GROMACS .gro file of C-alpha atoms in nm:
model
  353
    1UNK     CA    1   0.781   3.600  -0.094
    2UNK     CA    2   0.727   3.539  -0.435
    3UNK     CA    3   0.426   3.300  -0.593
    4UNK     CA    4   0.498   2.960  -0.656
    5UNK     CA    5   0.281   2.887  -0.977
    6UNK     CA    6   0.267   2.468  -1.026
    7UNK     CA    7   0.006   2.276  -1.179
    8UNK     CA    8  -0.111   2.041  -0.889
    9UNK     CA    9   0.000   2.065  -0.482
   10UNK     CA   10   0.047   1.683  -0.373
   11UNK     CA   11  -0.001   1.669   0.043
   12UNK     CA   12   0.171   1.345   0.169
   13UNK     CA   13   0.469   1.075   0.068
   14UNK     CA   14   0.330   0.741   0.095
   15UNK     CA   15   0.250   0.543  -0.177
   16UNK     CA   16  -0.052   0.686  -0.256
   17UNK     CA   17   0.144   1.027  -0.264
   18UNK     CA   18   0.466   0.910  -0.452
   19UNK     CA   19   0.224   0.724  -0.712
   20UNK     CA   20   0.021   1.050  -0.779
   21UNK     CA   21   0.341   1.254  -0.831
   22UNK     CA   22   0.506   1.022  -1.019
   23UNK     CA   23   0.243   1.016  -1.278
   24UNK     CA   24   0.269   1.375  -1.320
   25UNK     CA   25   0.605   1.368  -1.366
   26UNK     CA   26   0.576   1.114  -1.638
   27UNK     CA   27   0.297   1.324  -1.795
   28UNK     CA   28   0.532   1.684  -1.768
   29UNK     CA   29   0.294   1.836  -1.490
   30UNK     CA   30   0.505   2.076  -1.203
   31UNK     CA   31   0.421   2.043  -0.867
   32UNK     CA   32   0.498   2.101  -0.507
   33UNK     CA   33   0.475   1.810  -0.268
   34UNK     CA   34   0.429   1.834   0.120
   35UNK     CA   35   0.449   1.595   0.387
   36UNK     CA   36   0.571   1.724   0.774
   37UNK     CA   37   0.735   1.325   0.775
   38UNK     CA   38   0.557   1.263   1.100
   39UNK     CA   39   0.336   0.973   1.042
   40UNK     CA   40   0.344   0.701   0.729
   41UNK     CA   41   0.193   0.386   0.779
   42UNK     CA   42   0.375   0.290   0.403
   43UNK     CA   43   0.736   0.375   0.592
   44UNK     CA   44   0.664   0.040   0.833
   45UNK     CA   45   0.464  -0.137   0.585
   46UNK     CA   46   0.575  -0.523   0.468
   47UNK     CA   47   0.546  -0.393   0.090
   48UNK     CA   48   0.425  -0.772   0.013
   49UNK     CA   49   0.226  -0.757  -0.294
   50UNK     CA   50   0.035  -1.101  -0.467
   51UNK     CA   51  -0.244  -1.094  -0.678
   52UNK     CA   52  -0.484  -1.348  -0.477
   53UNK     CA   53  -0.682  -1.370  -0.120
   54UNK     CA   54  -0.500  -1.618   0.005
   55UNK     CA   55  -0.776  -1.711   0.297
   56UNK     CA   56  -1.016  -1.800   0.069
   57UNK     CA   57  -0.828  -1.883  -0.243
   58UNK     CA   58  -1.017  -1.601  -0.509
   59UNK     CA   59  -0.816  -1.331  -0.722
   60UNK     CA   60  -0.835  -0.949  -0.623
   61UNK     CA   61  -0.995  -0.714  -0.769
   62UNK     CA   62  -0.916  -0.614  -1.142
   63UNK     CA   63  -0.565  -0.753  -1.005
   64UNK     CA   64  -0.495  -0.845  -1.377
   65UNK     CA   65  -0.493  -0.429  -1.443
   66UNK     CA   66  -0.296  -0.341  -1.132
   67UNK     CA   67  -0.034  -0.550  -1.196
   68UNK     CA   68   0.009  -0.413  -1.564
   69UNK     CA   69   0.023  -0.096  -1.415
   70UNK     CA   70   0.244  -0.130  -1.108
   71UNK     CA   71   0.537  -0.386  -1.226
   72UNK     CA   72   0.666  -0.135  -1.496
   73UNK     CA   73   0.584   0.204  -1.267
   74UNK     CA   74   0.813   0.047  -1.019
   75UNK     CA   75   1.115  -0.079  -1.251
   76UNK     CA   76   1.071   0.289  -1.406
   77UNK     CA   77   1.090   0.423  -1.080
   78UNK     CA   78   1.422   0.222  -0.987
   79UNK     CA   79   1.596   0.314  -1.281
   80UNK     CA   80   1.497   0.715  -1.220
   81UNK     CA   81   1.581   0.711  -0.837
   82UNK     CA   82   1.889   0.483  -0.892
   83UNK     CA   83   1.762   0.228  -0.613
   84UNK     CA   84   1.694  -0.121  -0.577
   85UNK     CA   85   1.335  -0.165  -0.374
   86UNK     CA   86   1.144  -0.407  -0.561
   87UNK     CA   87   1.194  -0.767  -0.524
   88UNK     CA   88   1.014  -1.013  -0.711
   89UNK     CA   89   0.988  -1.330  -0.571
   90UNK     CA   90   0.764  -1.672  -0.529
   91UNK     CA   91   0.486  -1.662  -0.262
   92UNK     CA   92   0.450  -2.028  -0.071
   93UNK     CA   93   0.110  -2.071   0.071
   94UNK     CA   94   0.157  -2.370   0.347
   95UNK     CA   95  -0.129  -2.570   0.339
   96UNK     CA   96  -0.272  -2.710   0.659
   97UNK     CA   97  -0.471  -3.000   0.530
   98UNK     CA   98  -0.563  -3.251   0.285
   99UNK     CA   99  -0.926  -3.020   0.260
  100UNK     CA  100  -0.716  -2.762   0.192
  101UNK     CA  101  -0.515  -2.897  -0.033
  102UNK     CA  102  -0.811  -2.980  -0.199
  103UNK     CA  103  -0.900  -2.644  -0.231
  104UNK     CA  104  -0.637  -2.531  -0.370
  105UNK     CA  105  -0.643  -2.788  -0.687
  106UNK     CA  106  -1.013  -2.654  -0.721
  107UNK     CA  107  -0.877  -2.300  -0.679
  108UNK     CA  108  -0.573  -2.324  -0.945
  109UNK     CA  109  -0.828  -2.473  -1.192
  110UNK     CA  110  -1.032  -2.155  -1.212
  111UNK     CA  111  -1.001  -1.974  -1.558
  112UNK     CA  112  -0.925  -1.660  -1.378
  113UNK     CA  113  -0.677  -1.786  -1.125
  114UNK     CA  114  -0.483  -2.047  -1.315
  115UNK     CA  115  -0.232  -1.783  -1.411
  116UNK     CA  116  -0.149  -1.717  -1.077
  117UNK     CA  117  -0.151  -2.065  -0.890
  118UNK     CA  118   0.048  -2.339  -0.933
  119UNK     CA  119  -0.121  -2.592  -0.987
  120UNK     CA  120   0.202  -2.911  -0.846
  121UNK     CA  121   0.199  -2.887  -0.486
  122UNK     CA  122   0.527  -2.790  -0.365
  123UNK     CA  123   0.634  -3.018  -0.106
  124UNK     CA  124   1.013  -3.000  -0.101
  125UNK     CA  125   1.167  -2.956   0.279
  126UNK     CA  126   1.261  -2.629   0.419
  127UNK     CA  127   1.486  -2.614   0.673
  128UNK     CA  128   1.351  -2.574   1.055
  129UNK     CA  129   0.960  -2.541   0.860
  130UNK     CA  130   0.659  -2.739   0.922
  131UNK     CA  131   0.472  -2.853   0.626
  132UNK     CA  132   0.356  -3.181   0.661
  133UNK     CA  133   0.081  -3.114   0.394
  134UNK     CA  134   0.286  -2.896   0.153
  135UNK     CA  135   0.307  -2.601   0.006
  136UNK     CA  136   0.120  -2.370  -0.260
  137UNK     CA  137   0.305  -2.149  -0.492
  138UNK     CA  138   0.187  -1.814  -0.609
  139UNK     CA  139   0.299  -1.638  -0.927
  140UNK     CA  140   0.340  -1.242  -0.956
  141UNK     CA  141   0.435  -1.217  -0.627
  142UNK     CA  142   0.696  -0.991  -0.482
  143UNK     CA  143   0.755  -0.716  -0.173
  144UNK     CA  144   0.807  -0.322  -0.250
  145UNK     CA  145   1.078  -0.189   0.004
  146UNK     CA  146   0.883   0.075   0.097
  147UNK     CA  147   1.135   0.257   0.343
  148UNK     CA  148   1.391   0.298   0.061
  149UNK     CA  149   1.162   0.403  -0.195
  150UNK     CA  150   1.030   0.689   0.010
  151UNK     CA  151   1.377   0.797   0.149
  152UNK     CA  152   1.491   0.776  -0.202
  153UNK     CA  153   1.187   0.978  -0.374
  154UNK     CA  154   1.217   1.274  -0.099
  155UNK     CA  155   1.558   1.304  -0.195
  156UNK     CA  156   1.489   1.321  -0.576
  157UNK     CA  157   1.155   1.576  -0.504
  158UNK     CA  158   1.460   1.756  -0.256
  159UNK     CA  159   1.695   1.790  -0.551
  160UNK     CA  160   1.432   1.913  -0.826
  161UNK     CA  161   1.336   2.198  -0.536
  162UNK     CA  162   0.978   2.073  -0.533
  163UNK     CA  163   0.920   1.906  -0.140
  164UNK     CA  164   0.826   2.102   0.141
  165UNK     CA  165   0.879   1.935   0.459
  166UNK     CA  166   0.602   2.106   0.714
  167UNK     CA  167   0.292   2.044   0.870
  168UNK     CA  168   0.009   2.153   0.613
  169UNK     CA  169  -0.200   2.390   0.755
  170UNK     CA  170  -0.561   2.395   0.602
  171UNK     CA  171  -0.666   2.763   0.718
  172UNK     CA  172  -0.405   2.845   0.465
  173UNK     CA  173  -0.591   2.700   0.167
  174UNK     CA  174  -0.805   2.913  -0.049
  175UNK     CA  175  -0.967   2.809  -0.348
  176UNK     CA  176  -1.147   2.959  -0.638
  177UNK     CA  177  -1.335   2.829  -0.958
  178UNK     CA  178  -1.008   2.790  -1.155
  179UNK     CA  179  -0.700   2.722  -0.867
  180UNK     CA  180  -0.617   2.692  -0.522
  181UNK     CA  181  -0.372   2.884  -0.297
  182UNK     CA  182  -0.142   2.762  -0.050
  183UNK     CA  183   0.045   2.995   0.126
  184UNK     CA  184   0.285   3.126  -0.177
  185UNK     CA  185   0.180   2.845  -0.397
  186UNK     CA  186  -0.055   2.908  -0.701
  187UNK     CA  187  -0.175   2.591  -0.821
  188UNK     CA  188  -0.453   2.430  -1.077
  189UNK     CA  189  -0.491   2.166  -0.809
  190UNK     CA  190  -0.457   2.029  -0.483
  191UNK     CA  191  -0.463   1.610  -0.414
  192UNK     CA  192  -0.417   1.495  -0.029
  193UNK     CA  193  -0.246   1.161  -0.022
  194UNK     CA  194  -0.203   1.173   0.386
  195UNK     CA  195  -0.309   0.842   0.484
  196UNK     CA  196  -0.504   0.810   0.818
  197UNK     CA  197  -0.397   1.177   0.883
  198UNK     CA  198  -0.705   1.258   0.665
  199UNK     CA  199  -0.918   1.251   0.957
  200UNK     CA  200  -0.795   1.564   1.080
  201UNK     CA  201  -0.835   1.736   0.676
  202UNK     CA  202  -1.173   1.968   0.702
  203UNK     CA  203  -1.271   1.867   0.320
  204UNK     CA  204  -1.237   1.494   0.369
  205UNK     CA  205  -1.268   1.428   0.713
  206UNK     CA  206  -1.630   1.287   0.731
  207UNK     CA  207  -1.567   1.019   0.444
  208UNK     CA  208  -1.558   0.696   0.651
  209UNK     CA  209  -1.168   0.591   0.701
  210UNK     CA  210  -1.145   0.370   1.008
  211UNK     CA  211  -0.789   0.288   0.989
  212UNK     CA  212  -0.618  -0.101   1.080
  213UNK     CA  213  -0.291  -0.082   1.300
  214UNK     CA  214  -0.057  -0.302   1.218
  215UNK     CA  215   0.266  -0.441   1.384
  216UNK     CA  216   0.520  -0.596   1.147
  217UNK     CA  217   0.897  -0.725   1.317
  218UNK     CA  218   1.264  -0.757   1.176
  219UNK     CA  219   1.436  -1.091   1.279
  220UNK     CA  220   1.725  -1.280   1.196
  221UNK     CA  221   1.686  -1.671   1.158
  222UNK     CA  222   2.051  -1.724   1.048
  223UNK     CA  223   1.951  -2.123   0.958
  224UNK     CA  224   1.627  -2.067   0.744
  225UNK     CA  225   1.787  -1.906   0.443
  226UNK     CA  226   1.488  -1.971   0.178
  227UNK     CA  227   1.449  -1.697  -0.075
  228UNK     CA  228   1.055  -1.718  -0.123
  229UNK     CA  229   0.753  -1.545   0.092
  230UNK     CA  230   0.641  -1.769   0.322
  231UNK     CA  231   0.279  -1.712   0.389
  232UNK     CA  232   0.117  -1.891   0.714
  233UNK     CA  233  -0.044  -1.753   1.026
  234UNK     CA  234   0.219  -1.438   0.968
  235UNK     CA  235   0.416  -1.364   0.597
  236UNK     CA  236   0.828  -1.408   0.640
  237UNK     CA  237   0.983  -1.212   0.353
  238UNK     CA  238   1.346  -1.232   0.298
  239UNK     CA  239   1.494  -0.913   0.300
  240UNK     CA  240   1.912  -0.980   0.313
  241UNK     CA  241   2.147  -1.091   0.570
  242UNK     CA  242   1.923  -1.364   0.711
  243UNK     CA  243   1.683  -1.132   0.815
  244UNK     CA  244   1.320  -1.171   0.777
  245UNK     CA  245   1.004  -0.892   0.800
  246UNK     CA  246   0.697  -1.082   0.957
  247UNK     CA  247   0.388  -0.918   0.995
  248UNK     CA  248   0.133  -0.837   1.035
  249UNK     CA  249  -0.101  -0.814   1.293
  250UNK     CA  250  -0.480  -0.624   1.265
  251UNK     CA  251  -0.621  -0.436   1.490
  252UNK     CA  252  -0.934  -0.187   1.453
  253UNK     CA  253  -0.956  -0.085   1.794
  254UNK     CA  254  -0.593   0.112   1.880
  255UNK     CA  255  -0.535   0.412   1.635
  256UNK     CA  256  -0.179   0.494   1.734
  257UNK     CA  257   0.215   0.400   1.614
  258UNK     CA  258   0.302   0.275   1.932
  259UNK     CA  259   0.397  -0.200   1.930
  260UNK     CA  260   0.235  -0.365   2.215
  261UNK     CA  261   0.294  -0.674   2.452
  262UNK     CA  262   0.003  -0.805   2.257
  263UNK     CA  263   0.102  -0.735   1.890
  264UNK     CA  264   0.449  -0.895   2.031
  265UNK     CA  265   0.290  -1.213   2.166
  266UNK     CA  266   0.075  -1.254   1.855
  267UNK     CA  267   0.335  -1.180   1.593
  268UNK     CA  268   0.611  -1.448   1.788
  269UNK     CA  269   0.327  -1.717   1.801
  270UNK     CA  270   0.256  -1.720   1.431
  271UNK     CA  271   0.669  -1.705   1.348
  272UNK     CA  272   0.685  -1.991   1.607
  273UNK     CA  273   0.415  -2.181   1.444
  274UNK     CA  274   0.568  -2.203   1.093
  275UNK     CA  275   0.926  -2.194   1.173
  276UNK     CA  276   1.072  -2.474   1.464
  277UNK     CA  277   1.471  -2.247   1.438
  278UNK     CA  278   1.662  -1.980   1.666
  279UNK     CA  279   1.578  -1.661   1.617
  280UNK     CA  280   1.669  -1.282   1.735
  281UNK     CA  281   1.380  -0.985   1.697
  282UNK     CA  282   1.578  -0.696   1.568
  283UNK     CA  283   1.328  -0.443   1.529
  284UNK     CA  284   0.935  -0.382   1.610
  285UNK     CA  285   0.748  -0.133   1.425
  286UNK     CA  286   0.355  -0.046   1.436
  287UNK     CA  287   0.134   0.200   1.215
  288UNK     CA  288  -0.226   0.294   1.088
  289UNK     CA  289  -0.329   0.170   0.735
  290UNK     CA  290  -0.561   0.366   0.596
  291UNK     CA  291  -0.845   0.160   0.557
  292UNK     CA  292  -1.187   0.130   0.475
  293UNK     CA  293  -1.460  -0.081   0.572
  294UNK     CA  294  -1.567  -0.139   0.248
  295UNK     CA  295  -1.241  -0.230   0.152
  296UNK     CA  296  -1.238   0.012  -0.125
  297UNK     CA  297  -1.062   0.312  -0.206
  298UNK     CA  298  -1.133   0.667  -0.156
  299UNK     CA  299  -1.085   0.877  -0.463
  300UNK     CA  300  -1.265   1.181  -0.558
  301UNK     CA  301  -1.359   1.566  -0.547
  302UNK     CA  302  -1.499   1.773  -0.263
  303UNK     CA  303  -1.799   1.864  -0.317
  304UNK     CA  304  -1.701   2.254  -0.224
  305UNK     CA  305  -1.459   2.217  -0.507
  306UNK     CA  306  -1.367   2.083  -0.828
  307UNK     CA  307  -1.016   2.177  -0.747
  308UNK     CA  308  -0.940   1.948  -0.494
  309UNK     CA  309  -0.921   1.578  -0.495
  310UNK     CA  310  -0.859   1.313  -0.250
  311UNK     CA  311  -0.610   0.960  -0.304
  312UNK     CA  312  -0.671   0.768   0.009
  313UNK     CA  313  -0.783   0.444   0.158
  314UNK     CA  314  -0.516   0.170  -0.035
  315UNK     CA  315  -0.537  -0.051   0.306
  316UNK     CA  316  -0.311  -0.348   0.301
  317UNK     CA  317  -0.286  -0.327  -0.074
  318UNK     CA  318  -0.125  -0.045  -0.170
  319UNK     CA  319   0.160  -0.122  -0.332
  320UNK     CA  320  -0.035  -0.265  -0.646
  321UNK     CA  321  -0.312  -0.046  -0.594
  322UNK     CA  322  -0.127   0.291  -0.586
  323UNK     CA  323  -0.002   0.305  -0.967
  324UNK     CA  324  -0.358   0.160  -1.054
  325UNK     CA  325  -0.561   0.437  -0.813
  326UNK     CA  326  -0.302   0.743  -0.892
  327UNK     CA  327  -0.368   0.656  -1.345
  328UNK     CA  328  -0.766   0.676  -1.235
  329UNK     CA  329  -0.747   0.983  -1.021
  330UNK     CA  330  -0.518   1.150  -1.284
  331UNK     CA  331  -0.729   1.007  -1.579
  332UNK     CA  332  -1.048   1.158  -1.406
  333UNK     CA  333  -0.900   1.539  -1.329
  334UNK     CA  334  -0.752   1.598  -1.661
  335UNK     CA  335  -0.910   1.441  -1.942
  336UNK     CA  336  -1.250   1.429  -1.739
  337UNK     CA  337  -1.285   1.022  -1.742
  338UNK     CA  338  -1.560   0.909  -1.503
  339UNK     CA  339  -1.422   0.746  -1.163
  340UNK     CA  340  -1.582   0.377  -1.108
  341UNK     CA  341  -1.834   0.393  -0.835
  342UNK     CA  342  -1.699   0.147  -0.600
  343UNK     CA  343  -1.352   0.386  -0.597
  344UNK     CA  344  -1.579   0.713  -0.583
  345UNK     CA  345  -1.581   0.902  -0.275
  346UNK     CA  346  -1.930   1.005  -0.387
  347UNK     CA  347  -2.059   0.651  -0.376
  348UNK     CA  348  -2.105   0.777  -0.015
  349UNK     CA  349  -2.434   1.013  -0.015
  350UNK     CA  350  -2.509   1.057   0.338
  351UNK     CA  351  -2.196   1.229   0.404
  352UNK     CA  352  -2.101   1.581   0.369
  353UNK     CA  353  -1.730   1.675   0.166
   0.00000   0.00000   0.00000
């Protein structure tokens, strides 16, 4: 078989994996990208993106940047693919109380969250919803369709002859000082993008990823018909045909793709809670987000080699964080720009990668 010479091997097509490649593309780098297709938590993922903590009412980290960076990647990436998967749209916070109510005039008055929150109450009636204290409204808001972004970008990496659909099989790598081999690929570099499948990668697998199952559900409330993200004890975002995705559940203990009774129970309480209509679950989905308990990413070197790089560890954020992490991670291989500490993999000394 003959070699395969690319700049950079991508392993995995989640977001983290799709934002990495992308970027190359846009910067005229070839590349091979392989995923076996088995496990994605981004494939069952809400996609809900906003740019503030909602619990306690403070903005996310450099969310200002992210946003910048991830609003244009993704209209880009529409227009390229020839699919429609982002969806910006109005975030409602329902507010419990008159504390929290409260709160939120204290939080909307903050110089670096006043362009985000409203700061009128909304307090007009939806349909079949309890809010006796109103709502708050969130600016910048939106969901990412993740399922028909990845379908659609394994097509287009399927047309351009550059995807490999197969398990990736580590005893297979070899490395030097100036590339890596994979099989019949010759490359500069190699980045895994797997997701909570790192665990099982021999350069990465002691950084610590713990990994949050979540459970998200499909239903169709035919009487509801609001056109915002409704954000209570579960999110409800409109998704077409008077079906909603609600979500999501956490749970630190369970590391595998299969829905429970429980995540069940707890997801139908919270939907019950906010919404007093008829409704019909149409589909129940569960997987791992990779996750981190210091709620940062994981981007980086091994420490065996300069040549190969890790993108992992986006969480529950990833859809704003992956055009964001993928620019760093890019910025840092080629043009040799320091990674921020609290994104570093090597902000980590005890362990060994």
């Amino acid at each position: 078989m003959a070699l395969s010479m690319v700049d950079y091997i991508v392993v995995g097509t989640g977001l983290a994996g799709i934002c990495f490649t992308e970027k190359l593309a846009s910067e005229g780098k070839t590349f091979v990208v392989i995923d076996n297709e088995k496990r994605s938590s981004s494939l069952m993922a809400g996609g809900m993106y906003n740019p503030v903590v909602l619990k306690r009412f403070t903005d996310v980290w450099k969310v200002g940047e992210q946003l910048d960076i991830a609003l244009p990647f993704y209209a880009a990436l529409e227009r390229k693919l020839g699919e429609k998967f982002i969806f910006e749209m109005p975030l409602y916070r329902r507010l419990l109380s008159v504390e929290e109510q409260n709160n939120w005039f204290h939080a909307a008055d903050k110089p670096n969250l006043e362009k985000y929150l409203s700061p009128k109450l909304v307090r007009n009636e939806i349909n079949g919803v309890k809010s006796p204290f109103g709502f708050g409204e969130v600016n910048y808001t939106g969901y990412v369709e993740t399922k028909t972004l990845i379908k659609a970008y394994r097509a287009y990496l399927n047309e351009i002859k550059s995807y490999r659909q197969e398990d990736f099989d580590y005893d297979c790598l070899s490395y030097t000082e100036d590339e890596v081999s994979y099989k019949d690929i010759v490359a500069k570099h190699i980045v895994f993008a797997e997701g909570f499948g790192m665990l099982q990668n021999p350069f990465f697998k002691d950084l610590p990823l713990d990994g949050t199952k979540g459970e998200v559900l499909l239903v169709k409330i035919p009487n509801l018909n609001i056109d915002i993200i409704l954000k209570a004890n579960v999110f409800l975002i409109p998704v077409g045909n008077d079906l909603y995705k609600v979500g999501a559940t956490y749970d630190w203990e369970d590391k595998t793709d299969t829905t429970t009774e429980e995540g069940l129970r707890e997801l139908l309480e919270g939907l019950r809670d906010v919404v007093d209509l008829d409704f019909e679950v149409v589909a129940h989905n569960a997987g791992v987000r990779p996750t981190v308990k210091d709620r940062r990413p994981l981007l980086g070197r091994s420490r065996e080699s300069a040549r190969i790089h890790v993108l992992n560890g986006l969480g529950t954020r990833g859809v704003l964080l992956g055009p964001f992490l993928a620019e760093k991670l890019y910025n840092n291989i080629e043009k040799a720009m320091e990674l921020e500490e609290n994104i570093s993999i090597h902000r980590y000394k005890k362990f060994k990668f």
